[in-house]
CSV table of C-alpha atoms and ligand atoms in Angstrom, one decimal:
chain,number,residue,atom,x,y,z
A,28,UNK,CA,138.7,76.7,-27.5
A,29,UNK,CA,138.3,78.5,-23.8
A,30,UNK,CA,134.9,79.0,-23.9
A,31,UNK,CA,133.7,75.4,-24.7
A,32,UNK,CA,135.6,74.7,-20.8
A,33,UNK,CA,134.2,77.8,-19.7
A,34,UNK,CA,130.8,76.9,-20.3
A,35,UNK,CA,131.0,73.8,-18.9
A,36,UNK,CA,133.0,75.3,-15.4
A,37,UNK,CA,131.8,78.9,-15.1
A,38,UNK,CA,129.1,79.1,-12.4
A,39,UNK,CA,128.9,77.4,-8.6
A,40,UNK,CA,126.1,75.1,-10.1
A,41,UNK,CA,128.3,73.6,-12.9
A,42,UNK,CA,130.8,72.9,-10.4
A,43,UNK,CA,128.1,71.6,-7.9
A,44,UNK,CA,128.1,67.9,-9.0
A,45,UNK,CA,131.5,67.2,-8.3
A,46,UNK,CA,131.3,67.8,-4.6
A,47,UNK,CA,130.7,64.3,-3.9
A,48,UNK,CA,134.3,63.4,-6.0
A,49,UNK,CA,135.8,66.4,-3.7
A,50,UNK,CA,134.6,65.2,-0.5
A,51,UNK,CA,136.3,61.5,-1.2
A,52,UNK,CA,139.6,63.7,-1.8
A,53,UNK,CA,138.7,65.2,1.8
A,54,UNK,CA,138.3,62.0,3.5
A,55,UNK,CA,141.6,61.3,2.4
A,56,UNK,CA,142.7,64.7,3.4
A,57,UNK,CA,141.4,64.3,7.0
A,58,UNK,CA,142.9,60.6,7.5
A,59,UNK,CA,146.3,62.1,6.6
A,60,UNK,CA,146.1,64.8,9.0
A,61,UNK,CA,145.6,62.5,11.7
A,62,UNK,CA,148.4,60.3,10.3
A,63,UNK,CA,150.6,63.2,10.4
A,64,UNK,CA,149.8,64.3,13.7
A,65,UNK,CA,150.4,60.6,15.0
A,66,UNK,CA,154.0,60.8,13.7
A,67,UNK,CA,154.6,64.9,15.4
A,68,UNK,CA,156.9,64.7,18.3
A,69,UNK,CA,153.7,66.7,20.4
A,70,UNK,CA,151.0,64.1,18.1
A,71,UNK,CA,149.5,67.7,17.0
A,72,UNK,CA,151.6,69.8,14.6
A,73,UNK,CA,151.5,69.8,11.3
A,74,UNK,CA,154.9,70.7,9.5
A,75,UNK,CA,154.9,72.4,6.2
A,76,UNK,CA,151.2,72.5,5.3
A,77,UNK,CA,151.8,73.4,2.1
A,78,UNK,CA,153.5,70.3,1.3
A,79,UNK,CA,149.6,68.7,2.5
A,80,UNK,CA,147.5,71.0,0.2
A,81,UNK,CA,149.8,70.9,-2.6
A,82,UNK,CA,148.6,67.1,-2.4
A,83,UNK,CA,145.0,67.6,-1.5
A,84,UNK,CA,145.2,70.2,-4.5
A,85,UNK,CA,146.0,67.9,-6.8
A,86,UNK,CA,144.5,65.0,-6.2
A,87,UNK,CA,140.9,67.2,-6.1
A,88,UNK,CA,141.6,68.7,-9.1
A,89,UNK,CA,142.9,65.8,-11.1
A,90,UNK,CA,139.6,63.8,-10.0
A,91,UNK,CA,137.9,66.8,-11.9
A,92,UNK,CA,139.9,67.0,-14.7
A,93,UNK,CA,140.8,63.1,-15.4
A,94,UNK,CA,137.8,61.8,-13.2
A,95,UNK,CA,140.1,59.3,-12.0
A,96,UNK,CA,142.4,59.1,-8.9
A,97,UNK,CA,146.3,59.7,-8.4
A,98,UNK,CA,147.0,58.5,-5.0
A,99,UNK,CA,148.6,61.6,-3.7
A,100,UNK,CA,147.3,61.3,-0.4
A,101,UNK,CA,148.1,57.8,0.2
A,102,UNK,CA,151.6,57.1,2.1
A,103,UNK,CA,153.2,55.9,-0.5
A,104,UNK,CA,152.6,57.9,-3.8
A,105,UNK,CA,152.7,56.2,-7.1
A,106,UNK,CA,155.7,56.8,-9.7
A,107,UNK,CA,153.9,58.7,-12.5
A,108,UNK,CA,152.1,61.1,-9.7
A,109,UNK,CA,156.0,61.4,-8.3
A,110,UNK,CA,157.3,62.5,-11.7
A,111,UNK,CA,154.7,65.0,-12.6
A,112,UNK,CA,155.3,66.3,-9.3
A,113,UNK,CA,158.9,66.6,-10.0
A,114,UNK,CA,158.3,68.0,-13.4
A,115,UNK,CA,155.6,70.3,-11.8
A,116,UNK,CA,158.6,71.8,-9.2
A,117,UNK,CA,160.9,71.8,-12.2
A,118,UNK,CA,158.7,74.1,-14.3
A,119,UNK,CA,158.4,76.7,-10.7
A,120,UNK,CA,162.1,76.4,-9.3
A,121,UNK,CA,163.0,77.5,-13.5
A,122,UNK,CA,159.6,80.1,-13.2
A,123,UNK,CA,161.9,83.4,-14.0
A,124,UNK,CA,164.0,81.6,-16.9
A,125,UNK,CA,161.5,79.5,-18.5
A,126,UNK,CA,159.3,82.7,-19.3
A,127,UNK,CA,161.8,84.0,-21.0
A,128,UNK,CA,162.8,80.9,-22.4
A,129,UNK,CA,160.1,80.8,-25.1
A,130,UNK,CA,161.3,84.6,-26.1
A,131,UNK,CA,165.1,83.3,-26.8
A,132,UNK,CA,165.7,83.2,-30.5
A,133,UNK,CA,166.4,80.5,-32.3
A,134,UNK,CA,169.3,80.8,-33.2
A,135,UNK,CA,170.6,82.0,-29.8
A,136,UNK,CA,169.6,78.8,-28.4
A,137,UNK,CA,172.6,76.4,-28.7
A,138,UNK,CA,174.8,79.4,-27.2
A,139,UNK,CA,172.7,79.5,-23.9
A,140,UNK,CA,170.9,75.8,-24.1
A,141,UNK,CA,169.8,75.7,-20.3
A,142,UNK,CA,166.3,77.5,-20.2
A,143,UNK,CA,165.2,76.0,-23.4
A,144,UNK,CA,166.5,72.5,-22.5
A,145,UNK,CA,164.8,73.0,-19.0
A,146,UNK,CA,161.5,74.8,-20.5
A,147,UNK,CA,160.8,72.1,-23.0
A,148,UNK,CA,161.9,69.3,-19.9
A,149,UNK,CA,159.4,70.3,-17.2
A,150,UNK,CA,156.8,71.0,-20.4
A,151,UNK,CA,157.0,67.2,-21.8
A,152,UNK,CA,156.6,65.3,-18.3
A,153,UNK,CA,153.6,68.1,-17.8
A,154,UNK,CA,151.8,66.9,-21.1
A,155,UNK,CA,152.9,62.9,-20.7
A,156,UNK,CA,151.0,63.1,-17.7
A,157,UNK,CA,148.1,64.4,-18.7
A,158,UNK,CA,148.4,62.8,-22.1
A,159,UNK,CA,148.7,59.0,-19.6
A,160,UNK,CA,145.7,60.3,-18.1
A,161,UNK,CA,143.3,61.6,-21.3
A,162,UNK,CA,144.4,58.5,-22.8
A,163,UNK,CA,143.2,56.0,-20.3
A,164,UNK,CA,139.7,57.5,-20.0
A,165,UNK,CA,139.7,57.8,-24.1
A,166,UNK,CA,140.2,53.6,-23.9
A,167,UNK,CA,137.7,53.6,-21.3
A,168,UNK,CA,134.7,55.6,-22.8
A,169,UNK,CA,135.6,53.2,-26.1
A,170,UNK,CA,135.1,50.0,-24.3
A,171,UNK,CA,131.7,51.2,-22.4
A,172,UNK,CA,130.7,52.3,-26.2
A,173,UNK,CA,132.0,49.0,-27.1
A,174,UNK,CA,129.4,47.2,-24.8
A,175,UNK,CA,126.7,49.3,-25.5
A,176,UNK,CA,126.4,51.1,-22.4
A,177,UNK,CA,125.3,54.6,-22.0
A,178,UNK,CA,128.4,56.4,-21.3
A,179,UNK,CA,128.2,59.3,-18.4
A,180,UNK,CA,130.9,61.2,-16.7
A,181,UNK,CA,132.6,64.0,-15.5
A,182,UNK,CA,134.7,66.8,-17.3
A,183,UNK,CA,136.3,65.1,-19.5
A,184,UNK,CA,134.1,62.5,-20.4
A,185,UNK,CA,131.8,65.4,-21.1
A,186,UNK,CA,134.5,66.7,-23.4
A,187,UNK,CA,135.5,63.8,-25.6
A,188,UNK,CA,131.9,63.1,-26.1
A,189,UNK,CA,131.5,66.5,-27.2
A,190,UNK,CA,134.0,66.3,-29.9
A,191,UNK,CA,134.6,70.0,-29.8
A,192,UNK,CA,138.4,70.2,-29.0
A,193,UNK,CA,140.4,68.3,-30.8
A,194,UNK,CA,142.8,65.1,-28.9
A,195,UNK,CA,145.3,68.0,-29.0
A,196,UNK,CA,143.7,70.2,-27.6
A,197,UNK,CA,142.0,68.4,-24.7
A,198,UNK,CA,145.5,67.4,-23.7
A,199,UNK,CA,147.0,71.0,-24.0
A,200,UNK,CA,143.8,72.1,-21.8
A,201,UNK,CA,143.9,69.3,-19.5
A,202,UNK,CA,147.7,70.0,-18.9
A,203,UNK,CA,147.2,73.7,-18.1
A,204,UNK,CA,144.1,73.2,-16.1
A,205,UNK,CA,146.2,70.7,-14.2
A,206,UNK,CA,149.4,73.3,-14.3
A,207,UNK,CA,147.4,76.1,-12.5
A,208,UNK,CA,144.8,74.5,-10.3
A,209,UNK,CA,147.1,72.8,-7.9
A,210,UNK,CA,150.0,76.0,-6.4
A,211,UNK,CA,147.0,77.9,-6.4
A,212,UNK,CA,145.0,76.6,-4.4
A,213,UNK,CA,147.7,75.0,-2.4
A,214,UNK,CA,148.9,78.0,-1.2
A,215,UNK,CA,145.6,80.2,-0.2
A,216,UNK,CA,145.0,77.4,2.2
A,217,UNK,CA,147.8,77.5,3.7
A,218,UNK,CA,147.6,81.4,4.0
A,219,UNK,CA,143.6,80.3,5.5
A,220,UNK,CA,144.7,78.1,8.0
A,221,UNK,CA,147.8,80.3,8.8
A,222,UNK,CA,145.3,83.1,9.3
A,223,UNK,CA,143.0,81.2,11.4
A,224,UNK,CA,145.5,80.0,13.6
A,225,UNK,CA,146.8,83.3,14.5
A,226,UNK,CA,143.4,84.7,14.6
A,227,UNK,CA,141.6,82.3,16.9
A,228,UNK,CA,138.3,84.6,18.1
A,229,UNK,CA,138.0,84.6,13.7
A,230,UNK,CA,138.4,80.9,14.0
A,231,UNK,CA,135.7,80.6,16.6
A,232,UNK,CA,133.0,83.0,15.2
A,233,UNK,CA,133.6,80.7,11.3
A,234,UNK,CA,133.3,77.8,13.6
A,235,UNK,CA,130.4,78.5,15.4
A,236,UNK,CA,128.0,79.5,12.0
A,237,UNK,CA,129.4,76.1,10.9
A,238,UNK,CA,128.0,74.2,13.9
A,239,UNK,CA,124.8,76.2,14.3
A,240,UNK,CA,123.8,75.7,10.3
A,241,UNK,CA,125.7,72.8,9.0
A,242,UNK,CA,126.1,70.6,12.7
A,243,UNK,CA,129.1,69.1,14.0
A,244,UNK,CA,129.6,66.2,11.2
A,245,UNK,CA,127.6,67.3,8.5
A,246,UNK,CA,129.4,66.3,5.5
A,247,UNK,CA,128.9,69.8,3.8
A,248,UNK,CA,128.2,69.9,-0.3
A,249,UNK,CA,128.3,72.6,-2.9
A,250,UNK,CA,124.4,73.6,-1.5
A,251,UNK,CA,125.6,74.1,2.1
A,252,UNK,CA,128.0,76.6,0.9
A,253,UNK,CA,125.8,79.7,1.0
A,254,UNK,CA,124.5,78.9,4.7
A,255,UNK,CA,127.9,79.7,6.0
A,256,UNK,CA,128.7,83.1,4.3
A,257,UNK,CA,131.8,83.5,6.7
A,258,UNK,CA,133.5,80.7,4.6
A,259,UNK,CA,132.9,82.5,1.9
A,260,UNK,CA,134.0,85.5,3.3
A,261,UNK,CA,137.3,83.8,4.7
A,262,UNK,CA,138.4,82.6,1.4
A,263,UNK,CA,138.0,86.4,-0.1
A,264,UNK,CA,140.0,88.0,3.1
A,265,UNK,CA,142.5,85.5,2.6
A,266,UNK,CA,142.8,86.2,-0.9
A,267,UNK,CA,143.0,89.6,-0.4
A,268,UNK,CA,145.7,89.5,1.9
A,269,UNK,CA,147.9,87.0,0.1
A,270,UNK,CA,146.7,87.1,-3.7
A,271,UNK,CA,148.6,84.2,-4.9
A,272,UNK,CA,149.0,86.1,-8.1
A,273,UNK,CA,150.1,89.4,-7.2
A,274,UNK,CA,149.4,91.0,-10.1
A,275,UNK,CA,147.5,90.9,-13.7
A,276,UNK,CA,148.2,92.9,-16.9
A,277,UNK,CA,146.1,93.5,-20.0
A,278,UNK,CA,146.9,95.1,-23.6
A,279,UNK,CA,144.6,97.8,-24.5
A,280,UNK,CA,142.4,97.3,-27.6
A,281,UNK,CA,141.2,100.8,-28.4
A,282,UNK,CA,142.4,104.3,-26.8
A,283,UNK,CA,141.4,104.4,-23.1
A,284,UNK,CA,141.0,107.8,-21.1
A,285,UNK,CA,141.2,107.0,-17.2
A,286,UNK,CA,141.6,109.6,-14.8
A,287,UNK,CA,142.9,111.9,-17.5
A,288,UNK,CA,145.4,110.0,-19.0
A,289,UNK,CA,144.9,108.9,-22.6
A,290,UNK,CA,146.4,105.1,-22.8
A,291,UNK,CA,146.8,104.9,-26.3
A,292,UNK,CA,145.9,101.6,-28.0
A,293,UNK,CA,147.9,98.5,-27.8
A,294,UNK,CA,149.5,99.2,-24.6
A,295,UNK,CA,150.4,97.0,-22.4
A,296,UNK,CA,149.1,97.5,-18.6
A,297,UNK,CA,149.8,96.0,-15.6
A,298,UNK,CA,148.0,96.0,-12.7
A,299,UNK,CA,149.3,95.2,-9.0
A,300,UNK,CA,146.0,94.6,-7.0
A,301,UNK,CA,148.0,93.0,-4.5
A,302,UNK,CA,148.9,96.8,-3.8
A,303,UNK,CA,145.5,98.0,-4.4
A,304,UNK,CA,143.6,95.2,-1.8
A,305,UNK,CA,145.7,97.0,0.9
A,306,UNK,CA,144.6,100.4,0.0
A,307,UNK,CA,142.4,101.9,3.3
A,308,UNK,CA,140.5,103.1,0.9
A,309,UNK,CA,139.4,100.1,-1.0
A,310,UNK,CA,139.2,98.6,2.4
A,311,UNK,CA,139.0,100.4,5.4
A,312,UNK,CA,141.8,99.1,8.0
A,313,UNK,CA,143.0,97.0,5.0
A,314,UNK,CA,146.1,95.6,6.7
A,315,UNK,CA,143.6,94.3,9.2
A,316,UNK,CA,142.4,90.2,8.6
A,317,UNK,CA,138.5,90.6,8.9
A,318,UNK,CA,136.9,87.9,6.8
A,319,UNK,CA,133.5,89.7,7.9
A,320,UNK,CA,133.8,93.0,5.8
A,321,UNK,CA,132.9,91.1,2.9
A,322,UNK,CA,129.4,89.9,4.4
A,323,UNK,CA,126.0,92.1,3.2
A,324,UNK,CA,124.4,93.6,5.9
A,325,UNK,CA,122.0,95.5,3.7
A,326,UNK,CA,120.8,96.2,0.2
A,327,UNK,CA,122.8,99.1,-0.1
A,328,UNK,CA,126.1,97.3,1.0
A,329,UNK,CA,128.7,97.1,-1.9
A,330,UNK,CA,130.9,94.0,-1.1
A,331,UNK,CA,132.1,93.4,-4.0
A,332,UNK,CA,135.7,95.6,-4.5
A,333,UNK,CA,137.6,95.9,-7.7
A,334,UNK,CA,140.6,96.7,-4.8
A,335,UNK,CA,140.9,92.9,-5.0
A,336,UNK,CA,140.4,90.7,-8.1
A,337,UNK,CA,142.3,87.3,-6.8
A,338,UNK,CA,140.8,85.7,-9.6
A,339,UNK,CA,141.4,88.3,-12.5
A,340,UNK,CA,138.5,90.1,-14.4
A,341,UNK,CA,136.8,89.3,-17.7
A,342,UNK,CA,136.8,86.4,-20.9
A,343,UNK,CA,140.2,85.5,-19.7
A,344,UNK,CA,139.9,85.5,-16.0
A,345,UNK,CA,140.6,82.2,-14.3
A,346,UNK,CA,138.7,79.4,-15.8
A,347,UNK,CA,139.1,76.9,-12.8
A,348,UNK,CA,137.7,79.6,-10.6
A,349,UNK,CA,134.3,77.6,-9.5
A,350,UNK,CA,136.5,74.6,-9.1
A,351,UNK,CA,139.2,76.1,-6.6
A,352,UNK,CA,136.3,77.6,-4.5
A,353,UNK,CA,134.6,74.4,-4.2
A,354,UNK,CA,137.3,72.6,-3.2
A,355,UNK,CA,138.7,75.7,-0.6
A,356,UNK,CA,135.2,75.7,1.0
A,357,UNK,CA,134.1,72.4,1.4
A,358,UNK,CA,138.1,71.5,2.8
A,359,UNK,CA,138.0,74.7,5.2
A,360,UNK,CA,134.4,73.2,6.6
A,361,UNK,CA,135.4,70.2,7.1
A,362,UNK,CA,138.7,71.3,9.1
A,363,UNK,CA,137.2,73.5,11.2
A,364,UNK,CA,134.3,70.5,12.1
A,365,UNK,CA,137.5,68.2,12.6
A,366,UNK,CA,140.1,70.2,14.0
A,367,UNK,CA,140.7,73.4,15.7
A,368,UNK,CA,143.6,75.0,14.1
A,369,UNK,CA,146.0,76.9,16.5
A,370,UNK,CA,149.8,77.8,16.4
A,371,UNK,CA,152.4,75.8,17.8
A,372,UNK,CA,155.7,76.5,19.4
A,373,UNK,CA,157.0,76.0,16.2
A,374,UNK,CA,154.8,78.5,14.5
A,375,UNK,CA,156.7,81.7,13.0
A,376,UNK,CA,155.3,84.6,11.7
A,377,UNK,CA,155.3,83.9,8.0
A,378,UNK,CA,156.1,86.4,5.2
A,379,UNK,CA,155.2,86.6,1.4
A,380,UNK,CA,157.5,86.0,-1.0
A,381,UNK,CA,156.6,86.8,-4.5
A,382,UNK,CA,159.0,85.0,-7.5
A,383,UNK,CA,156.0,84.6,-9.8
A,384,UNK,CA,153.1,84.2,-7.7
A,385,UNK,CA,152.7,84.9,-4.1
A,386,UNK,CA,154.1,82.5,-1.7
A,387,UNK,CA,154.8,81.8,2.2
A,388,UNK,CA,158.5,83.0,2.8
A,389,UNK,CA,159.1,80.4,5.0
A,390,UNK,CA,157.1,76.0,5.6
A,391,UNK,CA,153.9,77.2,7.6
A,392,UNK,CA,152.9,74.9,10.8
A,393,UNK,CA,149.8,74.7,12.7
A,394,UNK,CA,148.5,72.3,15.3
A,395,UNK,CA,145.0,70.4,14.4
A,396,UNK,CA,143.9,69.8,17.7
A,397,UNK,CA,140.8,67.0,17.7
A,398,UNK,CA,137.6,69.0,18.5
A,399,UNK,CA,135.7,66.8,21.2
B,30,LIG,C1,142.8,80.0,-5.4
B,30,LIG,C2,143.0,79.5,-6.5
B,30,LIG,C3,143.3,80.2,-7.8
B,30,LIG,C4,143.6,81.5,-8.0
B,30,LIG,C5,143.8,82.6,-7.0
B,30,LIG,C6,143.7,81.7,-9.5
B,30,LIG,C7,144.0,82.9,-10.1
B,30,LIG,C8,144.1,83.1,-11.4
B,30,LIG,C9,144.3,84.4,-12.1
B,30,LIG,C10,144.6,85.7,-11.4
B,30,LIG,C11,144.4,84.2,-13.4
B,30,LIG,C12,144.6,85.2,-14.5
B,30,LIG,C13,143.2,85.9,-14.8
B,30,LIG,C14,143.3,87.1,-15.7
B,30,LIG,O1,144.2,87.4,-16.4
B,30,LIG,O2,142.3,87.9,-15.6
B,30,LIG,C15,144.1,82.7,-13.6
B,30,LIG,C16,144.1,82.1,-14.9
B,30,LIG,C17,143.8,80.8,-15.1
B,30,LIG,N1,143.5,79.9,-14.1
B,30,LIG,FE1,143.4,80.2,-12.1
B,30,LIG,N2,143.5,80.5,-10.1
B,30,LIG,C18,143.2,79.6,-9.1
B,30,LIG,C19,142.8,78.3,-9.3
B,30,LIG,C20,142.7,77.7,-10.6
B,30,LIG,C21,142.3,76.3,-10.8
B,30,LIG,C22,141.8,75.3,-9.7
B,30,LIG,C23,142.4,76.1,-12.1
B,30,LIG,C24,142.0,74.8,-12.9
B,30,LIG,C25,141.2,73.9,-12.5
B,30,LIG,C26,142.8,77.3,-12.7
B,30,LIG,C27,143.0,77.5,-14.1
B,30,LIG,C28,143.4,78.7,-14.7
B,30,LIG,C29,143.6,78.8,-16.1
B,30,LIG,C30,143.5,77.7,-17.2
B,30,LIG,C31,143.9,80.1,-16.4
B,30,LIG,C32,144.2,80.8,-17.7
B,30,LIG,C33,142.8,81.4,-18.2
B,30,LIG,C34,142.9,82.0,-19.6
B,30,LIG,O3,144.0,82.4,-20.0
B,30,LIG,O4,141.9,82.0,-20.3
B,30,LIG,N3,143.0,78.2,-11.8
B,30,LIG,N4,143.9,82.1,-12.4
């Protein structure tokens, strides 16, 4: 079932064609910013960013996934987008007990009904939504087809057409998709901008390979990308610094030796490469932000470290990979041609919390001051 999404999402070029969609979602982004700003006691800061990407997150990934728009960004948000949102903080704020929740025996459930009750809750408005959403396009493709047009589209378009999942199962995908695509990539760019406002000779040397190779308003698309390698570069430090999940694990299929231990078969590993990305040496003054280590400066240069694996390793690393990068990069351009992002009086040093994946320990704020 993975692998007919994977092969439609697994490399930059499959990803390439939604830019345009993405870019919308930034316009959107960028008009809220300065609506924000407009309402800040100083007309600059930006409280809670997260609270901003969480909404950028999902509305770029939900015009992906559902080609269709949800209105995040708009001032006043539609109910359904509301209650999957509420659903969505349900199924995080119950992250510890609703993992175990699906290990509780039956029987044992009526004597301690809360995690079930709330597991299955937050699970049902997660799949309404996305079952709302599958649906409308379904009755959409069927009326084109109805008229005789030629139906094109998007992801799922491309899916139903394909009749190689099931109704079930394009809903069950859709839903996770949805589920992990929007924290995600909420949070790393919060930890970006957080970094680049505390960092501000990083932010102008990123800024500066933006303007000399993309220009001041260049409305940058997936091609553009790889002419600003210190995007790139800023998305992997950031990632390697704040891995917004911490830590993978694996069960062994046949007996492994490594370093001299046998691992026997069917064990279960886990692996923290939050730990291992600050290792000096993986990456030599690792505790150091320094988007520029990960740039090639010659053939023999090795950039790429197994110290940090943001995005997991293998068949079952993350599917939405291509997709969160797209939408990290093209976003962090566009800022930075925008706005330059600096800290404000009300800018604290932020920690990491991990419960589950790898949050800010405390609402990050940054001014966007308008670049002239
Ligand atoms: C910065 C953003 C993101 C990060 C850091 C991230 C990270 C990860 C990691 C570490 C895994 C586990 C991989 C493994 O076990 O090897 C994973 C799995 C997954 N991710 Fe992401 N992810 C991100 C964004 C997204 C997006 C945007 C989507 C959807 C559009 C997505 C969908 C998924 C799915 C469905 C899985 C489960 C894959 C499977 O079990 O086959 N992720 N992600």
């Amino acid at each position: 079932m993975r692998s007919v999404l994977r092969q439609r999402i697994l490399k930059p070029k499959d990803v390439a064609i939604f830019s345009g969609d993405i870019n919308q979602v930034i316009a959107d982004l960028i008009k809220r910013i300065y609506i924000l700003k407009s309402q800040a006691e100083d007309g600059e800061t930006v409280t809670n960013v997260n609270d901003l990407f969480f909404k950028y997150s999902m509305e770029g990934v939900a015009t992906i996934l559902y080609e269709s728009r949800l209105g995040c960004l708009e001032s006043s948000v539609p109910q359904p987008t509301l209650d999957y949102i509420e659903a969505l903080g349900l199924m995080f704020s119950m992250f510890k007990t609703s993992m175990y929740a699906g290990a509780i025996p039956r029987w044992l459930r009526p004597l301690v009904p809360r995690p079930w009750r709330e597991f299955c809750r937050s699970w049902d408005g997660l799949f309404k939504f996305s079952q709302i959403h599958v649906d409308n396009k379904l009755r959409d493709i069927q009326c084109r087809m109805d008229r005789g047009e030629r139906v094109r589209g998007g992801l799922l378009t491309g899916l139903v057409l394909g009749q190689e999942l099931s109704r079930e199962e394009i809903y069950a995908n859709m839903t996770e998709m949805l589920l992990a695509g929007v924290d995600t990539t909420a949070f790393t760019l919060s930890w970006a901008v957080y970094l680049l406002a505390r960092h501000p000779q990083v932010q102008q040397t990123v800024y500066r390979q933006i303007l000399k190779n993309l220009g001041e308003r260049h409305v940058p698309t997936a091609t553009d990308v790889p002419k600003v390698p210190l995007v790139r570069a800023l998305l992997k430090e950031t990632l390697r610094l704040f891995p917004v999940l911490p830590g993978n694990g694996r069960v062994t299929q046949e007996d492994l030796v490594v370093g001299g231990y046998l691992i026997p078969k069917g064990t279960q590993l886990a692996l923290c490469h939050y730990a291992t990305s600050y290792e000096d040496e993986n990456f030599p003054r690792a505790k150091e932000f320094r988007p520029e280590r990960w740039l090639r400066k010659g053939d023999l240069d090795r950039v790429d470290n197994f110290g940090s694996i943001p995005f997991g390793h293998g068949v079952r690393s993350c599917i939405g990979r291509r997709i969160a990068e797209l939408e990290i990069h093209l976003a962090l351009i566009q800022l930075l041609q925008h706005f330059e992002i600096k800290t404000s009086s009300w800018t604290k040093a932020v920690p990491a919390r991990t419960h589950g994946l790898l949050t800010p320990g405390e609402p990050i704020h940054v001014c966007f001051v308008n670049r002239k």
